[in-house]
Amino acid sequence: MKVRKAIIPAAGLGTRVLPASKAVPKEMLNIVDKPAIQYIVEEAVAAGIEDILIITNRGKGAIEDHFDHSFELEANLAGNPAKADLYESVKSVANLANICFIRQKETKGLAHAILCGKSFVGNEPFAVLYGDDVIISDDPVTAQLARCYEKYGKGVVGVNEVPEELIRLYCTLDVSPIPGESRAMNCRKIIEKPSPDQILSLYAILGRIVMPPETFEMIEKGIAETPEGGEFLLTDVFTELGMAGKLMAYDFDGKRYDMGNKLGIMKANCEVALNHPEIGDGFKEYLKELVKTF
Ligand code: UTP
């Protein structure tokens, strides 16, 4: 079945990028001239996703405003031929896709955030694009994963290898190759934040997944069985699917930037600026001069 819907969870507290994320949602932090979440919505649209649900909460109103019309601004720019490009860029954001919003009323983790999309998704597969992971690629990563789902009918987690010294911050996956496939693998087991003796491979899940509709029942059941005060992890859903032979890992082609931490934000800005049609050349010259002083 075709993947037509996507959920973008953007209701986290963003504590790793405080104080920047105190009044501005971290998903709205800029990469050069666009907020992170716009890159993510554009990826979903480029992958052929028709309906997008963004999970927000109190204090994230700027995300809704960004994807809405700003009539005063548009009227102001429309009257000025010298600002025609700006007018188009502002207006087109509001027409990118059919975008809905729902509030996660308590910040109870990623699995709980995804469950907020149950009635939006209904009985079909769906993509999840983590709201603080921007991935730049020619072929949208969501499309790469969706094709894998559509071919095999199993849940797909987007993975890349991470440096060994960093795997303890992510999860580790037990993967096995599939004859004839260069990027798609079977995945049986996952361990969250592994200690050195638990490392199964250097593959970690990085911000994109495509899941079957039964995911919602699995989260509901998991949350109901989790003791008060505990958090039911999405990893537990992956583990259950993996043990049933219904999970794949896809080694995606793309460059991922973690907008949830300070270094990730700086890398994203630096690399996007270097390739930017308007400021790329000037920024490159500036960097060349700057490195001479190190
Ligand atoms: P993260 O765990 O990276 O976000 O979740 P966080 O909780 O904001 O991070 P820190 O540790 O406090 O800095 C990945 C994505 O899931 C969303 C976040 O907004 C982020 O885009 N999320 C997380 C939710 O929507 N709800 C939650 O309860 C938790």
mmCIF file of C-alpha atoms and ligand atoms in Angstrom, residues 8-18 21 26-27 40 55-57 60 104 106-114 129-133 231 258 260-261, ligand 1:
data_model
loop_
_atom_site.group_PDB
_atom_site.id
_atom_site.type_symbol
_atom_site.label_atom_id
_atom_site.label_comp_id
_atom_site.label_asym_id
_atom_site.label_seq_id
_atom_site.Cartn_x
_atom_site.Cartn_y
_atom_site.Cartn_z
ATOM 1 C CA ILE A 8 6.188 15.171 12.239
ATOM 2 C CA PRO A 9 6.578 15.108 16.041
ATOM 3 C CA ALA A 10 7.614 18.585 17.171
ATOM 4 C CA ALA A 11 6.351 18.747 20.751
ATOM 5 C CA GLY A 12 9.603 18.014 22.610
ATOM 6 C CA LEU A 13 11.072 20.392 25.180
ATOM 7 C CA GLY A 14 14.352 20.890 23.338
ATOM 8 C CA THR A 15 16.360 21.058 26.542
ATOM 9 C CA ARG A 16 19.669 20.426 24.744
ATOM 10 C CA VAL A 17 19.399 23.703 22.857
ATOM 11 C CA LEU A 18 18.245 25.933 25.687
ATOM 12 C CA SER A 21 14.476 26.953 22.463
ATOM 13 C CA LYS A 26 13.761 24.229 18.322
ATOM 14 C CA GLU A 27 12.071 23.009 15.139
ATOM 15 C CA ILE A 40 11.454 18.535 6.749
ATOM 16 C CA ILE A 55 2.475 17.316 16.622
ATOM 17 C CA THR A 56 2.907 20.502 18.667
ATOM 18 C CA ASN A 57 2.167 21.682 22.185
ATOM 19 C CA LYS A 60 4.867 25.997 19.598
ATOM 20 C CA GLN A 104 0.364 16.539 22.556
ATOM 21 C CA GLU A 106 1.723 16.209 27.972
ATOM 22 C CA THR A 107 5.324 15.713 26.857
ATOM 23 C CA LYS A 108 5.370 11.965 27.327
ATOM 24 C CA GLY A 109 7.931 10.964 24.709
ATOM 25 C CA LEU A 110 8.140 10.136 21.031
ATOM 26 C CA ALA A 111 5.915 7.026 21.075
ATOM 27 C CA HIS A 112 3.162 8.980 22.858
ATOM 28 C CA ALA A 113 3.555 11.844 20.355
ATOM 29 C CA ILE A 114 3.098 9.457 17.427
ATOM 30 C CA LEU A 129 9.977 12.505 10.182
ATOM 31 C CA TYR A 130 11.498 13.566 13.511
ATOM 32 C CA GLY A 131 11.030 17.317 13.808
ATOM 33 C CA ASP A 132 14.634 18.058 14.738
ATOM 34 C CA ASP A 133 16.386 15.874 12.146
ATOM 35 C CA GLU A 231 8.095 6.111 29.476
ATOM 36 C CA ASP A 258 20.765 16.926 14.306
ATOM 37 C CA GLY A 260 18.499 19.089 18.588
ATOM 38 C CA ASN A 261 22.083 19.867 19.577
HETATM 39 P P1 UTP B 1 13.960 14.380 21.043
HETATM 40 O O1 UTP B 1 14.061 13.473 22.200
HETATM 41 O O2 UTP B 1 15.166 14.590 20.199
HETATM 42 O O3 UTP B 1 13.446 15.829 21.481
HETATM 43 O O4 UTP B 1 12.739 13.923 20.160
HETATM 44 P P2 UTP B 1 13.404 16.557 22.891
HETATM 45 O O5 UTP B 1 12.679 15.744 23.899
HETATM 46 O O6 UTP B 1 12.877 17.917 22.597
HETATM 47 O O7 UTP B 1 14.969 16.635 23.233
HETATM 48 P P3 UTP B 1 15.746 17.227 24.493
HETATM 49 O O8 UTP B 1 16.479 16.041 25.045
HETATM 50 O O9 UTP B 1 14.772 17.854 25.465
HETATM 51 O O10 UTP B 1 16.696 18.250 23.940
HETATM 52 C C1 UTP B 1 12.738 13.819 18.728
HETATM 53 C C2 UTP B 1 11.541 14.584 18.141
HETATM 54 O O11 UTP B 1 10.338 14.182 18.791
HETATM 55 C C3 UTP B 1 9.644 15.290 19.322
HETATM 56 C C4 UTP B 1 10.682 16.396 19.472
HETATM 57 O O12 UTP B 1 10.075 17.686 19.304
HETATM 58 C C5 UTP B 1 11.675 16.098 18.360
HETATM 59 O O13 UTP B 1 11.346 16.774 17.165
HETATM 60 N N1 UTP B 1 8.995 14.916 20.599
HETATM 61 C C6 UTP B 1 9.740 14.425 21.629
HETATM 62 C C7 UTP B 1 7.628 15.080 20.734
HETATM 63 O O14 UTP B 1 6.933 15.518 19.800
HETATM 64 N N2 UTP B 1 7.053 14.771 21.945
HETATM 65 C C8 UTP B 1 7.759 14.270 22.989
HETATM 66 O O15 UTP B 1 7.151 13.999 24.053
HETATM 67 C C9 UTP B 1 9.144 14.111 22.830
#
